[in-house]
Each structure stands twice: as C-alpha cells, then as structure tokens.
Amino acid sequence: MPDRPSSDPGITLHRHPLLASINSPSDLRALPEHLLPAVANDLRGFLVDTVSQTGGHLAAGLGVVELTIGLHYVFDTPEDRLIWDVGHQAYPHKILTGRRDRMPSLRQKDGLSGFPKRCESEYDCFGVGHSSTSISAALGMSLAARQRGERRNVIAVIGDGALSAGMAFEALNHAGSMDVDLIVILNDNEMSISPPVGAITNHLARLLSGKIYTTMREGSKTALRGMPQLRHLVGRWEEHMKGMLMPSTLFEELGFNYIGPIDGHDVHAVVKTLHNIKEMRGQRFLHVVTQKGHGYEPAEGQPVTFHGVTPFDRRTGEFRKAASKGPTYTQIFGSWLCDTAERDPRLVGITPAMCEGSGLTVFSKRFPDRYFDVGIAEQHAVTLAAGMACEGLKPVVAIYSSFLQRAYDQLIHDVCLQDLDVTFAVDRGGLVGADGATHAGSFDLSYSRPLPKLIIMAPADENECRQMLRTAYEYPGPAMVRYPRGGGPGVAIDPEAPALPIGQGEVVRRGRHVALLAFGSMVTPALSAAENLDATVANMRFVKPLDGPLIRELARDHDVLVTVEENSVAGGAGSAVAEWLSTQGSNVPCVHLGLPDRYIDHAEHGQQLAACGLDAPGILASVRDAYALHYPARDLYDAAGIKSFDLGQGLQQGIGSA
Ligand SMILES: Cc1ncc(C[n+]2csc(CCOP(=O)(O)OP(=O)(O)O)c2C)c(N)n1
C-alpha cells in the first residue's frame, strides 16, 4: 500500500496531489519520467480509496497501475487504440482519462460504468465486460486502419485468465497470418478470478522460469535495448547458448514477435520497453508479469476475495458487515450440488472459470475428482458436459446466464439435439445490478425456449429453487434452472422436498378479472401488485413445457391475462403464453411485462426493476393501463371492488405486502 497516512477513509484527492494534476493523458505525458513512480503511488492510493467506498473490481486494477501509466505515457491515446480485455482492470485507465472525479459514482445509477464503454469516453475505444474479445477487436481496428490508410498503434491488453478462451486463440491465429501492425500485451499475474487452469498456464509458467533464456530472443533484444542490466545478461549468455536448439514460444509459432517477460511493476522498464516496441512493426506480443492486488496488502494476500469487492475499511481490508439475510440462490445451488454428489457418484460439476461466483467452492474441495474448472471456455464447458453425458455421467454445468450466450450452438447442437442428460444451473438470470448490461441475464429464456427437448424452470423462492434443481437432475434429458442474482423472498428450505411434476404451475392467489402469470423472480412483486387489484396470481414455474391447462383455466375465468418475467419481453416466457393461446383460438387480451427492447445500464437491482416497470408499483400501473385499454368503460378498481382507491397508499401497501 502506498505509504501515506490512511486516517481518512473518504475519497481524498488532496492525499494524491500528483494525480490531482492529471486531468487527461496529455497531462501525464507532460510529466518527466522520474515522477512516474510517484504517479503510480497516487493512482494506487486513490484507487483503494475509491473502491473501498463504492465496491467493484479491485485486485486486477491494482496489478496494472504501472502498465496503465506506461501505456498512456508512451502511446498517443485516444488516437492510438487501447483495448482492455474484460475491462474489470480498467479503473486506473478511467482515472487517468478524465474520469477521476466521477469515480465515487462508479457502478451506480447514472454513474461511471464498471467497464470500458464507448459512449462513456473516447478513450474507451471498445466496450467490454465479457472476456477474450480484445485481440479480435484490436485486429479489426488495425485492419480498418490499414484499409483507410491511417497510421496508428493498436494495443490489446489481455490477462492470462482471458487468454485461456478459444476466442483469444482464434484471433491470435488469424492475426499471425496477416500483414498487420498489432501489439498484444499479456498481463500475466498467474491468476484468473481463481488460479487459472490449463496447458497454456503451464506454458506461461515455463516462460517465466526461463526468463533469462527468453530475453535472448531477437525481438526481446530489440525491445529491451537500453536496459543495461538485461542487456548485460543477454550478452553473457549469448555465446554460451549459441548453437543450442532454441524452443520457440507458442506465440512465436503463431507469428508474433515475443518480447519479455518484463516486470510490470517497474514503471521505467515498462515505459522503456513500450517505447521500443512502438518503434517495431508487425505483430508484437509483450509478456508483462504483474501481481494481482499489488501494493495493497490485503488484496495481495487474498486476490480471489479482492477480485470483486463490496465496500470495505481501507485501513484493515475488512468488509463492512451486511445485514444477515437468507441464503442466496447461488448458495442454495452449491449446497444442493454437494448433497446430490454425496448420493450419486455419477454427478460431475463443471464451471467455466467461475468457481466462487457460481457457488462451487465447497464442492471443488469436497469432490475434487468430480470438479472441472475448464477456464474461460463456455463453449467447451457445454460440449464437455455433452461428452460426459454420452458416457453415463450426470454433468451439472454451473454457468451465468450472460456467459451461456457464448455457448448457444453447443447448447443446441451438442446437448439438446442429442437429447443428452445435462443439467444447467443458470445463475444471474435477469438484471444483475452494478455489473450492468454486459452481465445482465436478459435473454436466456428467449434464446433457450425454442430448443426442442429442453425443459426450463424459474423458481419463485429458495425452496422451489432446490426442488427445481432436483427436478432437472432427475429428468433424463437437458434441463435448465434459471435463478436470479442474490437471494429470494426468504422461504425456508426443505432439503428433502420432492421433485416437481414437469410442466405444472400453481395458482398462488385467487382473485378476479385479471390473472398475473408470473415467472420466477416476478412472483413476489406480482403478488404485491395483486393485493391492490384483487387479481389472481399464478406461479408458472415452467417456461417449457408450459402448463397449458392452467393457462386455459386462467383465460376462461379472467378478463385480462398479464405475463410477468425478468427476461426480455421479446421471445420470452410471455411470448410462449401468447403462442399457446393463439393455438387455442383464445381471444382473451394478454399483456406482456418484462425487460424492454433496450439494454439496461448499471444501477441497484431495485432501481433497474423500477426503471423497467417490474417492481410492484410498475406492475400495478401496467395492469391498470392494460385493463383500461381493453375495457375503457370499466375502471379496474371499481371492478375489483376498491371504491376509493388511494394510488399512493395502495402502492405502498403493495410493496409492504411482498
Ligand atoms: C465470457 C466471460 N466469462 C467469464 C467472465 C468472468 N470473469 C471476469 S474477469 C475473469 C478472470 C480474468 O482473468 P484474467 O484475464 O487473468 O484477469 P485478472 O483478473 O487476473 O487480471 C473472469 C473469469 C467474463 N467476464 N467473461
């Protein structure tokens, strides 16, 4: 941690005077190089100050402080294009590119995004959030520059975790064969969120252990010129090694000029190497070694915990205690998985690099032989499960809704088409709050619903989540349970609760005139809204197969049906209901509430729901409008027998009764 007094837990720019003078990268470039370590000190201190207040991604940003300074110091950003992979490490970049004073608004409604975003700054030349896109995007930009006759540097910065994804290698493979100028910087901190996996990781480790040896390579000699210490080593070893067979790095085999590894916390070495690399042409691959969490002791010691944080005390690194709530859906999944693995030796658990986030930590320790972290490789995770299922195992793929988007064809072609017995535990279904649009699970019901054979469930509460996981696991084909981020309404869990009958929903409130057909997380706010309307509420449970008889009964007994889901209205569960009604020749008005046809920015989850009209007041208002549209002569509240309805009071009651 920068050696400054840390008595003030607030975000105190006066404690970082050099940083206070940098309002854009041109201010940074105007500084003499000898001041850069002090800039790094300020930047690191300010970053900890800020994130300790707002929460967000911390350890990755701390690790790239010197690299970020070096890049903006040496390159002419934004004219030169700088693309951060994933973007969770880009807070120092935000601070240096004119957004320092907005950092307290990070990840909050109308505040700075937690990821680079094109509409936020001209320095964010590519929007990110999902991993391993940087090299493809950089290659595209470089080819565009060539085509347009423009001369600029294009730099992709990618972590060793993100490098485990197929997409990164597809891009390297393509780039290596092109006549193109491109710089790829590998930020190697020997960590993904958790320790990275795979043969590439082993290859990088070998490169690190052969550090002196690799500095002898041609590209390195050029790039490291002017660094007397390393040149001296190169000189001494050159003769010695002459004639020996030099194994090349993977990156050289792919057509890149491999340079490094260099110490990513020595800002002078970083600046010098970047200057030299800038003078070279073609495809350059710089291997920078950093430490995740560098410079802040608690994060250095616990890089996994400090990957993404809630607010904490910067002096001690202790997290502020949250009010104790019930288990999250993620935790419910984790304990169901362990209990089921205990009973069934065929169960295997698969995660694409999201052990902690998906609730697999305990399972990975208790059942290490049945736990597979495949790296950031969602496509592979799904097809791996398919292969295992072919051979009689019972794979459970734990995956975030937005990351499953990456494996759509594998879901269709490898799992569903072959009717394989794979269970998908789809976490973060619906809006996810501060992580924003890149991570929102807005589409999974829409994109999975058309797939024959697949059954899809969405739990209304904690106990139902466990029951649905059991149902999915016992179902001998592809099955998906999609549940939201965080916790549910607080229902007690019965670990022995039976599996659910496939394709059956239930009426949870009987009323009149309007029936709300609610899916998953929307059952609770629908019930609140229904209290004010004396409406019927059905917990539909299954998005596929739908409960046709239940829909028929509801259509028969009500004036209007309203579907409610935390998924895109387009193609979602409500569409499924409408399609079903049309096959029955029903003409009951059916209104669909869900996520609108736009991306929902970061904010608190409750704020996001309110913005989409999916909180109790929003549902109530939409139902009233819908009723008025179809029955202009009747006021719903009159029809519901609520004579002197006070809207404001009613709304509050609605919320309170949830
Ligand atoms: C497609 C996709 N899968 C998973 C994630 C979640 N994720 C965010 S950062 C990260 C680890 C990245 O590791 P690395 O690139 O080494 O960066 P580091 O955090 O170590 O700096 C993961 C798995 C993601 N953002 N995108």
mmCIF file of C-alpha atoms in Angstrom, residues 282-506:
data_model
loop_
_atom_site.group_PDB
_atom_site.id
_atom_site.type_symbol
_atom_site.label_atom_id
_atom_site.label_comp_id
_atom_site.label_asym_id
_atom_site.label_seq_id
_atom_site.Cartn_x
_atom_site.Cartn_y
_atom_site.Cartn_z
ATOM 1 C CA GLY A 282 4.210 -6.285 -37.346
ATOM 2 C CA GLN A 283 2.663 -8.479 -34.690
ATOM 3 C CA ARG A 284 4.272 -7.965 -31.296
ATOM 4 C CA PHE A 285 3.479 -9.911 -28.150
ATOM 5 C CA LEU A 286 4.726 -8.402 -24.895
ATOM 6 C CA HIS A 287 4.673 -10.597 -21.816
ATOM 7 C CA VAL A 288 4.324 -8.459 -18.676
ATOM 8 C CA VAL A 289 4.477 -10.070 -15.260
ATOM 9 C CA THR A 290 2.400 -8.470 -12.535
ATOM 10 C CA GLN A 291 0.947 -9.321 -9.180
ATOM 11 C CA LYS A 292 -2.788 -9.206 -8.699
ATOM 12 C CA GLY A 293 -3.631 -6.768 -5.886
ATOM 13 C CA HIS A 294 -0.115 -5.280 -5.993
ATOM 14 C CA GLY A 295 0.629 -2.576 -3.465
ATOM 15 C CA TYR A 296 -2.336 -3.181 -1.171
ATOM 16 C CA GLU A 297 -1.511 -5.851 1.332
ATOM 17 C CA PRO A 298 -4.977 -7.301 1.946
ATOM 18 C CA ALA A 299 -5.504 -7.710 -1.813
ATOM 19 C CA GLU A 300 -2.032 -9.156 -2.375
ATOM 20 C CA GLY A 301 -2.768 -11.758 0.293
ATOM 21 C CA GLN A 302 -6.299 -12.574 -0.899
ATOM 22 C CA PRO A 303 -6.524 -11.853 -4.615
ATOM 23 C CA VAL A 304 -9.602 -14.023 -5.034
ATOM 24 C CA THR A 305 -11.539 -12.176 -2.323
ATOM 25 C CA PHE A 306 -10.371 -8.807 -3.633
ATOM 26 C CA HIS A 307 -11.176 -9.592 -7.268
ATOM 27 C CA GLY A 308 -14.606 -8.022 -6.834
ATOM 28 C CA VAL A 309 -15.495 -6.381 -3.548
ATOM 29 C CA THR A 310 -18.252 -4.759 -1.578
ATOM 30 C CA PRO A 311 -17.271 -1.631 0.386
ATOM 31 C CA PHE A 312 -14.554 -2.245 2.971
ATOM 32 C CA ASP A 313 -12.348 -0.491 5.513
ATOM 33 C CA ARG A 314 -9.246 0.512 3.575
ATOM 34 C CA ARG A 315 -7.073 0.501 6.698
ATOM 35 C CA THR A 316 -7.777 -3.088 7.643
ATOM 36 C CA GLY A 317 -9.175 -4.576 4.450
ATOM 37 C CA GLU A 318 -12.198 -5.748 6.401
ATOM 38 C CA PHE A 319 -15.522 -5.827 4.657
ATOM 39 C CA ARG A 320 -18.463 -3.963 6.059
ATOM 40 C CA LYS A 321 -20.887 -6.379 7.581
ATOM 41 C CA ALA A 322 -24.022 -6.813 5.556
ATOM 42 C CA ALA A 323 -27.308 -7.339 7.390
ATOM 43 C CA SER A 324 -27.695 -11.083 7.645
ATOM 44 C CA LYS A 325 -30.127 -12.355 5.073
ATOM 45 C CA GLY A 326 -31.128 -15.812 3.972
ATOM 46 C CA PRO A 327 -29.012 -17.858 1.582
ATOM 47 C CA THR A 328 -28.504 -16.629 -1.951
ATOM 48 C CA TYR A 329 -29.694 -18.741 -4.855
ATOM 49 C CA THR A 330 -26.031 -19.374 -5.646
ATOM 50 C CA GLN A 331 -25.526 -20.829 -2.169
ATOM 51 C CA ILE A 332 -28.670 -22.918 -2.465
ATOM 52 C CA PHE A 333 -27.297 -24.379 -5.686
ATOM 53 C CA GLY A 334 -23.893 -25.049 -4.074
ATOM 54 C CA SER A 335 -25.343 -26.975 -1.168
ATOM 55 C CA TRP A 336 -27.797 -28.895 -3.375
ATOM 56 C CA LEU A 337 -24.875 -29.898 -5.582
ATOM 57 C CA CYS A 338 -22.853 -31.246 -2.646
ATOM 58 C CA ASP A 339 -25.845 -33.131 -1.203
ATOM 59 C CA THR A 340 -26.635 -34.704 -4.559
ATOM 60 C CA ALA A 341 -22.987 -35.587 -5.264
ATOM 61 C CA GLU A 342 -22.927 -37.351 -1.908
ATOM 62 C CA ARG A 343 -25.727 -39.628 -3.051
ATOM 63 C CA ASP A 344 -24.891 -40.030 -6.728
ATOM 64 C CA PRO A 345 -21.331 -40.855 -7.799
ATOM 65 C CA ARG A 346 -22.239 -40.102 -11.434
ATOM 66 C CA LEU A 347 -22.596 -36.374 -10.714
ATOM 67 C CA VAL A 348 -19.842 -34.105 -12.068
ATOM 68 C CA GLY A 349 -19.737 -30.311 -11.704
ATOM 69 C CA ILE A 350 -18.420 -28.054 -14.476
ATOM 70 C CA THR A 351 -17.623 -24.344 -14.359
ATOM 71 C CA PRO A 352 -16.074 -22.054 -16.963
ATOM 72 C CA ALA A 353 -13.753 -20.190 -14.542
ATOM 73 C CA MET A 354 -16.488 -19.114 -12.142
ATOM 74 C CA CYS A 355 -15.907 -21.360 -9.147
ATOM 75 C CA GLU A 356 -16.637 -18.787 -6.468
ATOM 76 C CA GLY A 357 -19.314 -16.810 -8.308
ATOM 77 C CA SER A 358 -21.265 -19.952 -9.162
ATOM 78 C CA GLY A 359 -21.161 -21.376 -5.638
ATOM 79 C CA LEU A 360 -18.793 -24.279 -6.323
ATOM 80 C CA THR A 361 -16.068 -23.601 -3.763
ATOM 81 C CA VAL A 362 -17.211 -26.231 -1.266
ATOM 82 C CA PHE A 363 -17.953 -28.770 -3.996
ATOM 83 C CA SER A 364 -14.476 -28.258 -5.521
ATOM 84 C CA LYS A 365 -12.879 -29.099 -2.188
ATOM 85 C CA ARG A 366 -15.138 -31.992 -1.226
ATOM 86 C CA PHE A 367 -15.241 -33.625 -4.649
ATOM 87 C CA PRO A 368 -12.024 -32.578 -6.402
ATOM 88 C CA ASP A 369 -12.147 -35.565 -8.779
ATOM 89 C CA ARG A 370 -15.608 -34.638 -9.933
ATOM 90 C CA TYR A 371 -14.970 -30.905 -10.241
ATOM 91 C CA PHE A 372 -13.931 -29.408 -13.594
ATOM 92 C CA ASP A 373 -12.909 -25.773 -13.958
ATOM 93 C CA VAL A 374 -12.326 -25.510 -17.700
ATOM 94 C CA GLY A 375 -11.076 -21.905 -17.800
ATOM 95 C CA ILE A 376 -12.958 -19.121 -19.548
ATOM 96 C CA ALA A 377 -14.292 -21.529 -22.131
ATOM 97 C CA GLU A 378 -18.075 -21.665 -22.066
ATOM 98 C CA GLN A 379 -18.381 -23.458 -25.394
ATOM 99 C CA HIS A 380 -16.009 -26.132 -24.276
ATOM 100 C CA ALA A 381 -17.755 -26.451 -20.889
ATOM 101 C CA VAL A 382 -21.065 -27.307 -22.559
ATOM 102 C CA THR A 383 -19.660 -29.773 -25.095
ATOM 103 C CA LEU A 384 -17.503 -31.353 -22.416
ATOM 104 C CA ALA A 385 -20.699 -31.970 -20.458
ATOM 105 C CA ALA A 386 -22.285 -33.463 -23.577
ATOM 106 C CA GLY A 387 -19.405 -35.904 -23.962
ATOM 107 C CA MET A 388 -19.601 -36.908 -20.330
ATOM 108 C CA ALA A 389 -23.352 -37.424 -20.577
ATOM 109 C CA CYS A 390 -22.847 -39.719 -23.594
ATOM 110 C CA GLU A 391 -20.765 -41.954 -21.367
ATOM 111 C CA GLY A 392 -23.197 -42.166 -18.478
ATOM 112 C CA LEU A 393 -22.052 -39.371 -16.175
ATOM 113 C CA LYS A 394 -24.543 -36.799 -14.913
ATOM 114 C CA PRO A 395 -22.961 -33.405 -15.622
ATOM 115 C CA VAL A 396 -24.176 -30.221 -13.992
ATOM 116 C CA VAL A 397 -22.988 -27.080 -15.792
ATOM 117 C CA ALA A 398 -22.953 -24.081 -13.465
ATOM 118 C CA ILE A 399 -22.941 -21.007 -15.653
ATOM 119 C CA TYR A 400 -24.050 -17.392 -15.632
ATOM 120 C CA SER A 401 -26.921 -16.581 -17.963
ATOM 121 C CA SER A 402 -24.951 -13.962 -19.904
ATOM 122 C CA PHE A 403 -21.926 -16.254 -20.315
ATOM 123 C CA LEU A 404 -24.088 -19.105 -21.579
ATOM 124 C CA GLN A 405 -24.756 -16.824 -24.548
ATOM 125 C CA ARG A 406 -21.257 -17.800 -25.648
ATOM 126 C CA ALA A 407 -22.215 -21.464 -25.870
ATOM 127 C CA TYR A 408 -25.507 -21.243 -27.729
ATOM 128 C CA ASP A 409 -24.631 -23.552 -30.566
ATOM 129 C CA GLN A 410 -23.153 -26.074 -28.160
ATOM 130 C CA LEU A 411 -26.397 -25.977 -26.184
ATOM 131 C CA ILE A 412 -28.389 -26.657 -29.341
ATOM 132 C CA HIS A 413 -26.143 -28.888 -31.388
ATOM 133 C CA ASP A 414 -24.242 -30.847 -28.794
ATOM 134 C CA VAL A 415 -26.745 -31.169 -25.950
ATOM 135 C CA CYS A 416 -30.379 -30.638 -26.948
ATOM 136 C CA LEU A 417 -30.258 -32.094 -30.440
ATOM 137 C CA GLN A 418 -28.857 -35.298 -28.978
ATOM 138 C CA ASP A 419 -31.276 -35.180 -26.045
ATOM 139 C CA LEU A 420 -28.417 -35.549 -23.580
ATOM 140 C CA ASP A 421 -28.867 -35.625 -19.845
ATOM 141 C CA VAL A 422 -27.187 -32.373 -18.842
ATOM 142 C CA THR A 423 -28.397 -30.095 -16.067
ATOM 143 C CA PHE A 424 -27.795 -26.363 -16.484
ATOM 144 C CA ALA A 425 -27.737 -24.263 -13.336
ATOM 145 C CA VAL A 426 -28.110 -20.843 -14.895
ATOM 146 C CA ASP A 427 -27.216 -18.157 -12.375
ATOM 147 C CA ARG A 428 -27.693 -14.372 -12.700
ATOM 148 C CA GLY A 429 -30.890 -14.782 -14.731
ATOM 149 C CA GLY A 430 -32.426 -11.316 -15.002
ATOM 150 C CA LEU A 431 -30.895 -7.949 -14.178
ATOM 151 C CA VAL A 432 -27.730 -8.016 -12.106
ATOM 152 C CA GLY A 433 -27.351 -4.509 -10.697
ATOM 153 C CA ALA A 434 -23.935 -2.845 -10.627
ATOM 154 C CA ASP A 435 -22.302 -5.043 -13.266
ATOM 155 C CA GLY A 436 -24.737 -3.607 -15.786
ATOM 156 C CA ALA A 437 -25.760 -4.571 -19.277
ATOM 157 C CA THR A 438 -22.791 -6.772 -20.191
ATOM 158 C CA HIS A 439 -23.548 -9.154 -17.365
ATOM 159 C CA ALA A 440 -27.337 -8.987 -17.339
ATOM 160 C CA GLY A 441 -29.126 -12.284 -17.884
ATOM 161 C CA SER A 442 -31.815 -10.678 -20.006
ATOM 162 C CA PHE A 443 -32.161 -13.172 -22.802
ATOM 163 C CA ASP A 444 -31.775 -16.744 -21.589
ATOM 164 C CA LEU A 445 -35.488 -17.546 -21.606
ATOM 165 C CA SER A 446 -35.775 -16.150 -25.129
ATOM 166 C CA TYR A 447 -32.788 -17.970 -26.520
ATOM 167 C CA SER A 448 -33.369 -21.298 -24.810
ATOM 168 C CA ARG A 449 -37.126 -21.502 -25.224
ATOM 169 C CA PRO A 450 -37.097 -22.513 -28.911
ATOM 170 C CA LEU A 451 -34.921 -25.568 -28.288
ATOM 171 C CA PRO A 452 -36.772 -28.885 -28.563
ATOM 172 C CA LYS A 453 -36.188 -31.364 -25.708
ATOM 173 C CA LEU A 454 -35.009 -28.739 -23.223
ATOM 174 C CA ILE A 455 -37.079 -28.120 -20.113
ATOM 175 C CA ILE A 456 -36.780 -24.714 -18.447
ATOM 176 C CA MET A 457 -37.729 -23.738 -14.921
ATOM 177 C CA ALA A 458 -37.581 -20.481 -12.951
ATOM 178 C CA PRO A 459 -38.036 -20.634 -9.161
ATOM 179 C CA ALA A 460 -40.194 -18.188 -7.235
ATOM 180 C CA ASP A 461 -38.388 -18.817 -3.946
ATOM 181 C CA GLU A 462 -35.490 -20.592 -2.268
ATOM 182 C CA ASN A 463 -37.221 -23.889 -1.610
ATOM 183 C CA GLU A 464 -38.584 -24.069 -5.121
ATOM 184 C CA CYS A 465 -35.061 -23.489 -6.446
ATOM 185 C CA ARG A 466 -33.846 -26.583 -4.675
ATOM 186 C CA GLN A 467 -36.861 -28.558 -5.859
ATOM 187 C CA MET A 468 -36.268 -27.437 -9.425
ATOM 188 C CA LEU A 469 -32.615 -28.412 -9.309
ATOM 189 C CA ARG A 470 -33.708 -31.839 -8.188
ATOM 190 C CA THR A 471 -36.360 -31.955 -10.905
ATOM 191 C CA ALA A 472 -33.795 -31.009 -13.543
ATOM 192 C CA TYR A 473 -31.306 -33.549 -12.299
ATOM 193 C CA GLU A 474 -33.839 -36.389 -12.205
ATOM 194 C CA TYR A 475 -35.175 -35.517 -15.654
ATOM 195 C CA PRO A 476 -33.319 -37.781 -18.101
ATOM 196 C CA GLY A 477 -32.651 -35.104 -20.718
ATOM 197 C CA PRO A 478 -31.440 -31.498 -20.994
ATOM 198 C CA ALA A 479 -32.894 -29.293 -18.273
ATOM 199 C CA MET A 480 -32.270 -25.766 -17.109
ATOM 200 C CA VAL A 481 -32.995 -23.947 -13.880
ATOM 201 C CA ARG A 482 -32.523 -20.181 -14.181
ATOM 202 C CA TYR A 483 -32.361 -18.207 -10.983
ATOM 203 C CA PRO A 484 -31.519 -14.609 -10.173
ATOM 204 C CA ARG A 485 -28.500 -12.983 -8.552
ATOM 205 C CA GLY A 486 -28.800 -12.641 -4.770
ATOM 206 C CA GLY A 487 -31.491 -14.010 -2.530
ATOM 207 C CA GLY A 488 -35.189 -14.731 -2.664
ATOM 208 C CA PRO A 489 -38.183 -13.857 -0.507
ATOM 209 C CA GLY A 490 -36.871 -15.834 2.485
ATOM 210 C CA VAL A 491 -38.756 -19.119 2.329
ATOM 211 C CA ALA A 492 -37.458 -21.994 4.472
ATOM 212 C CA ILE A 493 -35.768 -24.778 2.549
ATOM 213 C CA ASP A 494 -36.771 -28.404 2.930
ATOM 214 C CA PRO A 495 -33.748 -30.387 1.709
ATOM 215 C CA GLU A 496 -35.934 -33.425 1.094
ATOM 216 C CA ALA A 497 -38.639 -31.603 -0.859
ATOM 217 C CA PRO A 498 -39.688 -33.781 -3.797
ATOM 218 C CA ALA A 499 -39.143 -33.104 -7.476
ATOM 219 C CA LEU A 500 -41.900 -31.107 -9.157
ATOM 220 C CA PRO A 501 -44.320 -32.542 -11.699
ATOM 221 C CA ILE A 502 -42.951 -31.470 -15.084
ATOM 222 C CA GLY A 503 -44.896 -28.683 -16.728
ATOM 223 C CA GLN A 504 -47.181 -27.724 -13.861
ATOM 224 C CA GLY A 505 -47.617 -24.304 -12.366
ATOM 225 C CA GLU A 506 -49.839 -23.341 -9.448
#
